[in-house]
CSV table of C-alpha atoms in Angstrom, one decimal:
chain,number,residue,atom,x,y,z
A,1,MET,CA,213.1,-60.9,-60.3
A,2,ARG,CA,213.0,-57.3,-61.3
A,3,ARG,CA,214.4,-58.2,-64.7
A,4,ILE,CA,211.8,-61.0,-65.1
A,5,ALA,CA,209.0,-58.7,-64.0
A,6,ALA,CA,210.2,-56.0,-66.5
A,7,LEU,CA,210.4,-58.5,-69.3
A,8,LEU,CA,206.9,-59.8,-68.6
A,9,ALA,CA,205.6,-56.2,-68.5
A,10,SER,CA,207.3,-55.5,-71.7
A,11,LEU,CA,205.8,-58.6,-73.4
A,12,THR,CA,202.4,-57.7,-72.1
A,13,LEU,CA,202.6,-54.2,-73.3
A,14,SER,CA,203.8,-55.3,-76.7
A,15,ALA,CA,201.0,-57.8,-77.0
A,16,THR,CA,198.5,-55.2,-76.0
A,17,VAL,CA,199.9,-52.7,-78.5
A,18,GLY,CA,199.9,-55.4,-81.2
A,19,LEU,CA,196.2,-56.1,-80.6
A,20,VAL,CA,195.4,-52.4,-80.8
A,21,LEU,CA,197.3,-51.9,-84.0
A,22,ALA,CA,195.7,-55.0,-85.5
A,23,ALA,CA,192.4,-53.2,-85.2
A,24,GLU,CA,193.6,-50.2,-87.2
A,25,PRO,CA,194.0,-50.1,-91.0
A,26,ALA,CA,197.6,-50.7,-92.0
A,27,GLN,CA,197.5,-47.4,-94.0
A,28,ALA,CA,195.2,-44.6,-94.9
A,29,GLY,CA,193.4,-46.9,-97.3
A,30,PRO,CA,193.3,-47.7,-101.0
A,31,PRO,CA,193.9,-44.8,-103.3
A,32,ARG,CA,190.9,-42.9,-104.6
A,33,GLY,CA,190.3,-42.7,-108.3
A,34,ASP,CA,187.9,-42.6,-111.2
A,35,THR,CA,187.6,-46.3,-111.9
A,36,LYS,CA,185.0,-48.8,-113.0
A,37,ASP,CA,186.2,-51.8,-111.1
A,38,ASN,CA,185.1,-50.9,-107.6
A,39,PRO,CA,182.6,-53.4,-106.1
A,40,ILE,CA,179.2,-51.7,-105.6
A,41,ILE,CA,176.9,-52.7,-102.8
A,42,PHE,CA,173.2,-51.8,-103.3
A,43,VAL,CA,171.0,-51.3,-100.3
A,44,HIS,CA,167.2,-51.2,-100.7
A,45,GLY,CA,164.8,-49.2,-98.7
A,46,PHE,CA,161.9,-49.9,-96.3
A,47,ALA,CA,159.6,-52.7,-97.7
A,48,ALA,CA,156.0,-52.3,-96.9
A,49,SER,CA,155.4,-55.8,-98.0
A,50,GLY,CA,158.2,-57.2,-95.8
A,51,GLY,CA,160.8,-57.9,-98.5
A,52,TYR,CA,162.2,-57.3,-102.0
A,53,ASP,CA,163.6,-59.3,-104.8
A,54,CYS,CA,167.0,-57.7,-104.6
A,55,THR,CA,168.1,-58.7,-108.1
A,56,SER,CA,164.9,-57.3,-109.7
A,57,GLN,CA,165.0,-54.2,-107.5
A,58,TRP,CA,168.4,-53.1,-108.8
A,59,SER,CA,168.3,-54.6,-112.3
A,60,SER,CA,168.0,-51.2,-114.1
A,61,VAL,CA,170.9,-49.7,-112.3
A,62,GLY,CA,173.0,-52.8,-112.7
A,63,ALA,CA,172.2,-53.0,-116.4
A,64,HIS,CA,173.1,-49.4,-116.9
A,65,LEU,CA,176.4,-49.7,-115.1
A,66,ARG,CA,177.4,-52.8,-117.2
A,67,ALA,CA,176.4,-51.0,-120.4
A,68,ASN,CA,178.8,-48.2,-119.5
A,69,GLY,CA,181.7,-50.6,-118.9
A,70,TRP,CA,181.5,-51.2,-115.1
A,71,THR,CA,183.6,-54.3,-114.4
A,72,GLY,CA,183.4,-54.4,-110.6
A,73,GLU,CA,181.2,-56.7,-108.6
A,74,LEU,CA,177.6,-55.6,-108.3
A,75,MET,CA,176.3,-56.9,-105.0
A,76,THR,CA,173.0,-56.6,-103.2
A,77,PHE,CA,172.5,-56.3,-99.4
A,78,GLY,CA,169.2,-57.6,-97.9
A,79,TYR,CA,168.0,-57.2,-94.4
A,80,TYR,CA,164.5,-58.7,-94.3
A,81,GLY,CA,163.6,-62.3,-94.0
A,82,GLY,CA,161.2,-61.8,-96.9
A,83,ASP,CA,164.0,-60.6,-99.2
A,84,THR,CA,165.0,-62.9,-102.1
A,85,ARG,CA,167.9,-63.2,-104.5
A,86,CYS,CA,170.2,-61.0,-102.4
A,87,SER,CA,174.0,-61.3,-102.5
A,88,PHE,CA,174.3,-60.7,-98.7
A,89,PRO,CA,171.0,-61.8,-97.1
A,90,ASN,CA,170.1,-61.2,-93.5
A,91,ASP,CA,167.0,-62.3,-91.5
A,92,GLY,CA,165.4,-59.2,-90.1
A,93,ASN,CA,162.0,-57.5,-90.2
A,94,ARG,CA,160.4,-54.0,-90.1
A,95,ASN,CA,160.8,-54.0,-86.3
A,96,THR,CA,164.6,-54.5,-86.6
A,97,SER,CA,166.4,-51.3,-85.6
A,98,ILE,CA,168.1,-49.4,-88.5
A,99,HIS,CA,171.2,-49.4,-86.4
A,100,THR,CA,171.1,-53.3,-86.3
A,101,VAL,CA,170.8,-53.4,-90.0
A,102,ALA,CA,173.6,-50.9,-90.3
A,103,HIS,CA,175.8,-53.2,-88.1
A,104,GLN,CA,175.1,-56.1,-90.5
A,105,LEU,CA,176.1,-54.0,-93.5
A,106,ALA,CA,179.3,-52.8,-91.8
A,107,ASP,CA,180.2,-56.4,-91.1
A,108,VAL,CA,179.6,-57.4,-94.7
A,109,ILE,CA,181.8,-54.5,-96.0
A,110,TYR,CA,184.6,-55.2,-93.5
A,111,ASP,CA,184.6,-59.0,-93.7
A,112,ASN,CA,184.5,-59.2,-97.5
A,113,TYR,CA,186.4,-56.1,-98.6
A,114,SER,CA,187.9,-53.6,-96.1
A,115,SER,CA,189.8,-56.2,-94.1
A,116,LYS,CA,191.3,-57.4,-97.4
A,117,GLY,CA,192.4,-53.8,-98.3
A,118,ARG,CA,189.6,-53.4,-100.9
A,119,LYS,CA,187.3,-50.4,-101.3
A,120,VAL,CA,183.7,-50.4,-102.2
A,121,ASP,CA,181.0,-47.9,-103.4
A,122,VAL,CA,177.5,-48.0,-101.8
A,123,VAL,CA,174.3,-47.0,-103.7
A,124,ALA,CA,171.2,-46.8,-101.4
A,125,HIS,CA,167.6,-46.1,-102.0
A,126,SER,CA,165.2,-44.5,-99.5
A,127,MET,CA,165.8,-45.9,-96.0
A,128,GLY,CA,168.9,-47.7,-97.3
A,129,GLY,CA,170.6,-44.3,-97.2
A,130,LEU,CA,170.1,-44.2,-93.4
A,131,VAL,CA,171.5,-47.7,-93.1
A,132,ILE,CA,174.8,-46.8,-94.7
A,133,ARG,CA,174.9,-43.5,-92.8
A,134,SER,CA,174.5,-45.3,-89.5
A,135,ALA,CA,177.1,-47.9,-90.5
A,136,LEU,CA,179.8,-45.3,-91.3
A,137,LEU,CA,178.9,-43.2,-88.3
A,138,ASN,CA,179.3,-46.1,-85.8
A,139,VAL,CA,182.5,-47.3,-87.3
A,140,GLN,CA,184.0,-43.8,-87.4
A,141,ARG,CA,183.1,-43.2,-83.8
A,142,GLY,CA,184.6,-46.6,-82.7
A,143,THR,CA,181.3,-48.0,-81.3
A,144,PRO,CA,182.2,-51.2,-79.4
A,145,GLY,CA,181.5,-54.4,-81.3
A,146,TRP,CA,181.5,-52.7,-84.7
A,147,PRO,CA,184.3,-53.2,-87.4
A,148,PRO,CA,187.5,-51.2,-86.6
A,149,TYR,CA,187.4,-49.4,-90.0
A,150,LEU,CA,185.8,-49.4,-93.4
A,151,TYR,CA,186.9,-48.4,-96.9
A,152,VAL,CA,183.9,-46.8,-98.7
A,153,GLU,CA,185.0,-44.5,-101.5
A,154,ASP,CA,181.6,-43.2,-102.7
A,155,VAL,CA,178.0,-43.2,-101.3
A,156,VAL,CA,175.0,-42.3,-103.4
A,157,THR,CA,171.6,-42.0,-101.6
A,158,LEU,CA,168.5,-41.9,-103.8
A,159,ALA,CA,165.5,-40.2,-102.2
A,160,SER,CA,166.6,-41.1,-98.7
A,161,PRO,CA,164.8,-39.3,-95.9
A,162,HIS,CA,167.8,-37.8,-94.2
A,163,ASP,CA,165.4,-35.4,-92.3
A,164,GLY,CA,162.5,-37.9,-91.9
A,165,ALA,CA,159.8,-39.4,-94.1
A,166,ARG,CA,156.5,-37.6,-94.6
A,167,ASP,CA,154.4,-40.8,-94.5
A,168,ALA,CA,156.1,-42.4,-91.4
A,169,GLY,CA,153.3,-41.3,-89.1
A,170,PHE,CA,150.8,-44.1,-89.6
A,171,CYS,CA,153.5,-46.6,-90.3
A,172,ALA,CA,155.1,-45.7,-87.0
A,173,LEU,CA,152.1,-47.2,-85.2
A,174,LEU,CA,153.2,-50.6,-86.5
A,175,TYR,CA,156.9,-50.7,-87.1
A,176,LEU,CA,160.1,-49.6,-85.3
A,177,GLN,CA,161.8,-48.6,-88.6
A,178,CYS,CA,159.0,-46.2,-89.3
A,179,ARG,CA,159.2,-44.7,-85.8
A,180,GLN,CA,162.9,-44.2,-86.4
A,181,MET,CA,162.2,-42.4,-89.7
A,182,TYR,CA,159.7,-40.1,-88.3
A,183,PRO,CA,160.9,-36.5,-88.4
A,184,GLY,CA,162.5,-35.4,-85.2
A,185,SER,CA,162.9,-38.9,-83.8
A,186,GLY,CA,165.6,-39.9,-81.4
A,187,PHE,CA,167.2,-41.9,-84.2
A,188,PHE,CA,168.0,-38.7,-86.2
A,189,GLY,CA,169.4,-37.2,-83.0
A,190,GLU,CA,171.8,-40.2,-82.9
A,191,LEU,CA,172.8,-39.7,-86.5
A,192,GLU,CA,173.6,-36.0,-86.1
A,193,VAL,CA,176.2,-36.3,-83.3
A,194,LEU,CA,179.0,-35.1,-85.6
A,195,GLY,CA,177.5,-31.6,-85.5
A,196,THR,CA,176.6,-29.3,-88.4
A,197,GLY,CA,178.5,-28.2,-91.4
A,198,SER,CA,177.8,-25.7,-94.2
A,199,GLY,CA,174.3,-24.2,-94.1
A,200,GLY,CA,173.7,-25.7,-90.7
A,201,ARG,CA,173.2,-29.2,-92.2
A,202,PRO,CA,174.3,-32.3,-90.4
A,203,VAL,CA,177.8,-33.5,-91.0
A,204,LEU,CA,178.0,-36.9,-92.7
A,205,PRO,CA,180.4,-39.6,-91.5
A,206,VAL,CA,183.2,-40.9,-93.7
A,207,SER,CA,185.3,-44.1,-93.9
A,208,ALA,CA,189.0,-44.5,-93.1
A,209,MET,CA,189.8,-43.5,-96.7
A,210,GLY,CA,187.4,-40.7,-96.8
A,211,THR,CA,184.0,-40.9,-98.5
A,212,ASP,CA,182.4,-38.8,-101.2
A,213,TRP,CA,178.6,-38.4,-100.7
A,214,THR,CA,176.0,-37.7,-103.3
A,215,VAL,CA,172.4,-37.2,-102.2
A,216,THR,CA,169.3,-36.7,-104.3
A,217,SER,CA,165.7,-35.7,-104.0
A,218,SER,CA,162.6,-34.8,-106.1
A,219,PHE,CA,159.9,-32.2,-105.6
A,220,GLU,CA,157.5,-34.8,-107.1
A,221,ASP,CA,158.5,-37.6,-104.6
A,222,ASP,CA,155.4,-38.9,-102.8
A,223,ILE,CA,157.3,-40.2,-99.8
A,224,THR,CA,160.5,-38.2,-99.2
A,225,LEU,CA,160.2,-34.5,-99.2
A,226,GLU,CA,162.5,-32.6,-101.5
A,227,SER,CA,164.2,-30.9,-98.6
A,228,SER,CA,164.6,-34.1,-96.6
A,229,GLY,CA,166.5,-35.9,-99.3
A,230,VAL,CA,169.3,-33.4,-99.4
A,231,ASN,CA,169.3,-31.9,-95.9
A,232,VAL,CA,172.8,-33.1,-95.1
A,233,ASP,CA,176.3,-31.6,-95.7
A,234,ALA,CA,177.0,-33.8,-98.7
A,235,ASP,CA,179.7,-33.2,-101.3
A,236,HIS,CA,177.1,-33.2,-104.0
A,237,ARG,CA,173.3,-32.5,-103.7
A,238,LEU,CA,170.8,-33.0,-106.6
A,239,GLN,CA,167.2,-31.9,-106.7
A,240,TYR,CA,164.7,-32.7,-109.4
A,241,ASN,CA,161.7,-30.5,-110.2
A,242,ALA,CA,159.9,-31.0,-113.5
A,243,ALA,CA,158.0,-27.8,-113.1
A,244,GLU,CA,161.2,-25.7,-113.5
A,245,CYS,CA,161.9,-26.8,-117.1
A,246,THR,CA,160.2,-26.7,-120.4
A,247,GLY,CA,160.1,-30.2,-122.0
A,248,GLY,CA,161.8,-33.2,-120.5
A,249,GLU,CA,160.3,-36.2,-118.7
A,250,PRO,CA,157.6,-36.0,-116.0
A,251,GLY,CA,158.6,-35.5,-112.4
A,252,LEU,CA,160.4,-38.3,-110.5
A,253,GLU,CA,158.4,-40.3,-108.0
A,254,HIS,CA,160.0,-42.3,-105.2
A,255,SER,CA,160.8,-45.5,-107.0
A,256,ASP,CA,161.8,-43.7,-110.3
A,257,PHE,CA,165.3,-43.1,-108.9
A,258,ILE,CA,166.3,-46.7,-109.4
A,259,HIS,CA,164.4,-47.4,-112.7
A,260,LYS,CA,164.7,-44.4,-115.0
A,261,ARG,CA,167.7,-44.9,-117.3
A,262,THR,CA,166.9,-42.7,-120.3
A,263,GLY,CA,165.3,-39.3,-121.1
A,264,LEU,CA,166.1,-35.8,-119.8
A,265,TYR,CA,165.0,-34.7,-116.3
A,266,CYS,CA,164.9,-31.2,-114.8
A,267,VAL,CA,167.6,-31.0,-112.1
A,268,ARG,CA,169.7,-28.5,-110.2
A,269,ILE,CA,173.1,-29.4,-108.6
A,270,HIS,CA,175.0,-28.1,-105.6
A,271,ASP,CA,178.6,-29.1,-105.3
A,272,ARG,CA,180.5,-28.4,-102.0
A,273,GLY,CA,181.8,-24.9,-102.0
A,274,SER,CA,179.6,-23.6,-104.8
A,275,SER,CA,176.0,-22.4,-105.2
A,276,TRP,CA,173.0,-24.2,-106.7
A,277,THR,CA,173.1,-24.3,-110.5
A,278,PRO,CA,170.0,-23.3,-112.3
A,279,PHE,CA,167.5,-26.0,-113.1
A,280,THR,CA,168.4,-27.6,-116.5
A,281,LEU,CA,167.6,-30.8,-118.4
A,282,GLN,CA,170.1,-33.5,-117.6
A,283,ASN,CA,170.5,-37.2,-118.0
A,284,ALA,CA,168.2,-39.7,-116.2
A,285,PRO,CA,168.8,-40.4,-112.5
A,286,VAL,CA,170.2,-43.9,-113.1
A,287,ASP,CA,172.8,-42.3,-115.3
A,288,ARG,CA,173.5,-39.7,-112.7
A,289,THR,CA,174.1,-42.5,-110.2
A,290,TYR,CA,176.7,-44.1,-112.6
A,291,GLN,CA,178.5,-40.7,-112.9
A,292,ALA,CA,178.5,-40.3,-109.1
A,293,VAL,CA,180.2,-43.6,-108.4
A,294,TYR,CA,182.6,-43.2,-111.3
A,295,ASP,CA,183.7,-39.6,-111.0
A,296,SER,CA,183.6,-38.2,-107.4
A,297,SER,CA,184.4,-34.7,-108.6
A,298,ALA,CA,181.1,-34.4,-110.7
A,299,ALA,CA,177.8,-35.7,-109.5
């Protein structure tokens, strides 16, 4: 009887261990590298109208990537019932918690890519940056019910309100997502549980293979303050300010980050471990996005 009991205990332990191991990545993840074949998932921002045409919203970025030889899948993630032409649609609204949207995004990445050993890049505009931030955070922390791991090589956030949105006050009277984006909300407290890094800025979450973060902002943005867009401990931080350069294109407004492909824009860059560069004229923000997902060492 003792032998039978021991055998049963051994089998039970083996099965339990097997289940635990099955939830973990088989290895550290796919290798990092400067390639143009990663799938890219685009995540739009808050829609005052209740939805976006995902294909149209990301057409400029997609066209620029293809023109520069990008061969990987270009996929769009939607989270409003009013969204159209999205690769991965979901039926939510402006009162759907950003964490809920993030859970949906995490499931999409895991089910379609990470569970198959494939890595992805994520490019997110405005509130979309908070969505991917929550997704990676909850997976990294092992929140029950979330995927066991993700492989996200690069994240680029474009004018995302990492420290809150300036115009969320009135909107917060109507919609949960606006209340969550209000500066100092409990939602930001939940995002900042990893503590602070360099400069006292909140630490960003990473995937099982590590994640290279590029964040951007503009002094001319009418929605996201220039400080809010880059107030996180990212690998690369970019700030645009037309007033600091002679010549060049006009300042970037909120939607310009996903539409401006050509021209020179006044920008300064802060890579981890270095100081801010002087403001100089550089390529358009859509091209900077291409560079960020292609070459993680240079935003």
